[in-house]
Backbone as ProteinMPNN parsed JSONL, in Angstrom:
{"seq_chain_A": "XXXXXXXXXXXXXXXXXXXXXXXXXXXXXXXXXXXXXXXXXXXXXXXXXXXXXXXXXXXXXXXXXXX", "coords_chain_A": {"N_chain_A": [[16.077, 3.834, -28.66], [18.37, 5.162, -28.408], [18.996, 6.04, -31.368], [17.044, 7.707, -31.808], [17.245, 10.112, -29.688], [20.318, 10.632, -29.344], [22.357, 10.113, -26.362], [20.706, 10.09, -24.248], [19.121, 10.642, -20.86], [18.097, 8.13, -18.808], [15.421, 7.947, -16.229], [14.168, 6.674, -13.337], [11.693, 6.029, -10.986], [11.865, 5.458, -7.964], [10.833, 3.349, -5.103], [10.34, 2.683, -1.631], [11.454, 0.228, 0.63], [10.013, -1.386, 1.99], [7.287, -0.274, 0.655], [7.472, -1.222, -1.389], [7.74, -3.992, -1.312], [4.528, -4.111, -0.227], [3.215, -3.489, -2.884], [3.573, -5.582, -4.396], [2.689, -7.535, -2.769], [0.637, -7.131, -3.617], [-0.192, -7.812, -5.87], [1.094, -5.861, -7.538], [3.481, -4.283, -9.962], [6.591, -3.782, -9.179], [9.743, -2.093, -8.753], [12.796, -3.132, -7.457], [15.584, -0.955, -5.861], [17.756, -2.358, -7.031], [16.96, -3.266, -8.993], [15.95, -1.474, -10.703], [17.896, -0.297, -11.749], [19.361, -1.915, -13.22], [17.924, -1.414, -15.793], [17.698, 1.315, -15.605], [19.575, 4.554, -16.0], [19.611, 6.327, -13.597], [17.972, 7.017, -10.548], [15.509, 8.07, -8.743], [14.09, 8.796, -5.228], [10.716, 7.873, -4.08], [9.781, 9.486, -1.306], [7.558, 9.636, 0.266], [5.606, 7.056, 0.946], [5.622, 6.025, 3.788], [4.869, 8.276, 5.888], [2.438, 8.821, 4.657], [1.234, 6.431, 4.91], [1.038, 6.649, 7.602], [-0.511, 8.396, 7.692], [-2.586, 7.779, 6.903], [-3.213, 6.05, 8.33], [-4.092, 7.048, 10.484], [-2.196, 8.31, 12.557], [-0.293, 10.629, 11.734], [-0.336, 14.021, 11.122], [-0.694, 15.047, 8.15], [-0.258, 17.796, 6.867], [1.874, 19.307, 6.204], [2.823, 18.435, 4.089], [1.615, 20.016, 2.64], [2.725, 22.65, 1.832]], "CA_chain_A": [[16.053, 5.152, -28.094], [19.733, 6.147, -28.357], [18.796, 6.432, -32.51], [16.454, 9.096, -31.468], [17.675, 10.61, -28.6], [21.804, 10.274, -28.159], [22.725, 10.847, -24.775], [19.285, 10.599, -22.839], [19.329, 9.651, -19.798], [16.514, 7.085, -18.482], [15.409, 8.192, -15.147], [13.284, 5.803, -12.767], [10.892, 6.404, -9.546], [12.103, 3.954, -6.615], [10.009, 3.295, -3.601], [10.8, 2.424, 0.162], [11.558, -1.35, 0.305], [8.412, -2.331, 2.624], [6.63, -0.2, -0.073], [7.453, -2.313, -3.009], [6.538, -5.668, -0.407], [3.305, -3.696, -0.358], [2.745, -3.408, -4.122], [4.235, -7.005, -4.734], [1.535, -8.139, -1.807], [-1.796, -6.489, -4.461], [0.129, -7.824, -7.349], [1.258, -5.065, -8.796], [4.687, -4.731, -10.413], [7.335, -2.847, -8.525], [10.981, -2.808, -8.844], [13.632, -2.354, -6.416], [16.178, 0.057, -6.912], [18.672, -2.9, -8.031], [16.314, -3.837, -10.347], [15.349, -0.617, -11.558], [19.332, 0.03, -12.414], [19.392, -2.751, -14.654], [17.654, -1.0, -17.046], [18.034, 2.925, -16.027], [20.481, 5.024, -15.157], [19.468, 6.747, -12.454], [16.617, 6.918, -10.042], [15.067, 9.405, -7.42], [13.403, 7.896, -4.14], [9.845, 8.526, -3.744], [10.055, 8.827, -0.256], [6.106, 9.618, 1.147], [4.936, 6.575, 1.375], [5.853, 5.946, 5.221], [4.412, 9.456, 6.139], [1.203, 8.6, 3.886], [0.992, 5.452, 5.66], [1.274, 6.68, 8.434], [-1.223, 9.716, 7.983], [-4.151, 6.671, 6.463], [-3.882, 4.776, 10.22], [-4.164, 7.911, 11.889], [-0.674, 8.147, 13.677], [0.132, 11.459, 11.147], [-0.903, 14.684, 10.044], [0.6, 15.357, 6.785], [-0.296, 19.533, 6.685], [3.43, 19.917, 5.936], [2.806, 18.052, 2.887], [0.6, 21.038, 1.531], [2.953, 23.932, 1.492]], "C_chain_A": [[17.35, 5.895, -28.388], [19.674, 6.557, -30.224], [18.507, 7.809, -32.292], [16.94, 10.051, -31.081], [19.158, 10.164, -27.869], [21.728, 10.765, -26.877], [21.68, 10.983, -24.118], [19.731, 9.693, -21.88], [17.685, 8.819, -19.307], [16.709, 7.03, -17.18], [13.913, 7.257, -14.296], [13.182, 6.483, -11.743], [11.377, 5.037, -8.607], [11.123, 4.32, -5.237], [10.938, 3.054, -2.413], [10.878, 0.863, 0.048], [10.126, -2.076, 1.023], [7.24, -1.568, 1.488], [6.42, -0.89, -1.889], [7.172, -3.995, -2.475], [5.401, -5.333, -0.619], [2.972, -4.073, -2.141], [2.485, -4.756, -4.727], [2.659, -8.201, -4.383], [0.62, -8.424, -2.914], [-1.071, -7.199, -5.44], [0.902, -7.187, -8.41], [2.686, -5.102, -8.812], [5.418, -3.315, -9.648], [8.697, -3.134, -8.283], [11.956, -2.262, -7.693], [14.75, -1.551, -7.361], [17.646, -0.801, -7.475], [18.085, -3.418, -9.41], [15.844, -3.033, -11.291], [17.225, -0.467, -12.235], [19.651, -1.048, -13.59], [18.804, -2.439, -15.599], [17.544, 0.846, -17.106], [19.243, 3.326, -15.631], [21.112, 5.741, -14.106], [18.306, 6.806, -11.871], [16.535, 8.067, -8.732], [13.855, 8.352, -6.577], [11.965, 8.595, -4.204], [9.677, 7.531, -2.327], [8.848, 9.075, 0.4], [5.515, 8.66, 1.676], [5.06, 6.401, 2.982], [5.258, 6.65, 6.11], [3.042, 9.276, 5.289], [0.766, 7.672, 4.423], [0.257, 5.343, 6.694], [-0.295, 8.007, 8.807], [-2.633, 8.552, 8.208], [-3.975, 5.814, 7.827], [-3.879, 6.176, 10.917], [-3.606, 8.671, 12.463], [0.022, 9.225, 12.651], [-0.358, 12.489, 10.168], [-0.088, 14.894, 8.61], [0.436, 17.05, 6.221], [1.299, 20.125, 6.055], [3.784, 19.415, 4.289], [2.532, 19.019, 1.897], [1.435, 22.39, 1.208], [3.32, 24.241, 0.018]], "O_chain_A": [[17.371, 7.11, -28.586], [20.415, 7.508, -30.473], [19.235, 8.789, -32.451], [17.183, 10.979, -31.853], [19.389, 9.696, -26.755], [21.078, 11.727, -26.468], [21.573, 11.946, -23.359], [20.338, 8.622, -21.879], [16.513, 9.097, -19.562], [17.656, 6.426, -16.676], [12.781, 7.304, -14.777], [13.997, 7.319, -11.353], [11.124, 3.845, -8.778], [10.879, 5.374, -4.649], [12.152, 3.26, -2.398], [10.173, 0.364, -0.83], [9.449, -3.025, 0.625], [6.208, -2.23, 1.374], [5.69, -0.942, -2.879], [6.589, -4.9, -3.072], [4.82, -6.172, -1.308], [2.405, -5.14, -2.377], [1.493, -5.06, -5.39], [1.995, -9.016, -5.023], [0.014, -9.465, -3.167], [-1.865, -7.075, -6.372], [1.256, -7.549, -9.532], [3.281, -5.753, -7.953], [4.947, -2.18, -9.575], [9.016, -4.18, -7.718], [11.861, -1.16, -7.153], [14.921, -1.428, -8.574], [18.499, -0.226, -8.152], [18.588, -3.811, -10.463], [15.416, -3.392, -12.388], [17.386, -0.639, -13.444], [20.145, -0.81, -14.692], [19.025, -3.161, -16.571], [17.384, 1.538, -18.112], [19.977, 2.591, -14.971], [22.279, 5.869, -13.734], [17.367, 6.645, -12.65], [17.394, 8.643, -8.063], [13.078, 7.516, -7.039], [11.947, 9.815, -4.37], [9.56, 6.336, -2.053], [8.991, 8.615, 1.533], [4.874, 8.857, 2.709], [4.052, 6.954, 3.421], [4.968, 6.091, 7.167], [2.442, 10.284, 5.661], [-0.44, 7.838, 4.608], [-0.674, 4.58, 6.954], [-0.832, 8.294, 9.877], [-3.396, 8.447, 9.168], [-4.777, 4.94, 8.156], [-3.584, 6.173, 12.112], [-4.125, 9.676, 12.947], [1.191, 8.867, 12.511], [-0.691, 12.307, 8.997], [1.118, 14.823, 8.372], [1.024, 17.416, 5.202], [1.581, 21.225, 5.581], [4.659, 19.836, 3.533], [2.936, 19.043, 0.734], [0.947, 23.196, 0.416], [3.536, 25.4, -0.335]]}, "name": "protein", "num_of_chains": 1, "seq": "XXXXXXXXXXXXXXXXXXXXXXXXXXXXXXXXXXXXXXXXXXXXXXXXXXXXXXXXXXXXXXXXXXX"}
């Protein structure tokens, strides 16, 4: 990549830590955010799940989600 593209940066999605237990749980592959730094160089939280969680049992509207 740095052939291609000097100077890019390689930006990763991080989860919530009980949401990457979750993923881990089904199988699926999910990194934490020390594990995502080992190969990017920065990352942004996706922080909904908790509030999405939270909407799918019930216990949260998420209307504030929609503006």
């Amino acid at each position: 990549m740095a052939k291609v593209r000097p100077g890019a940066i390689w930006l990763a999605e991080s989860g919530a830590p009980d949401f990457i237990r979750f993923l881990r749980s089904k199988g699926v592959v999910g990194g934490s955010d020390s594990e995502l730094y080992q190969a990017f160089d920065m990352t942004y939280d996706y922080d909904i799940y908790p509030d999405l969680r939270a909407a799918l049992l019930g216990k949260k509207d998420l209307t504030t989600w929609l503006a």
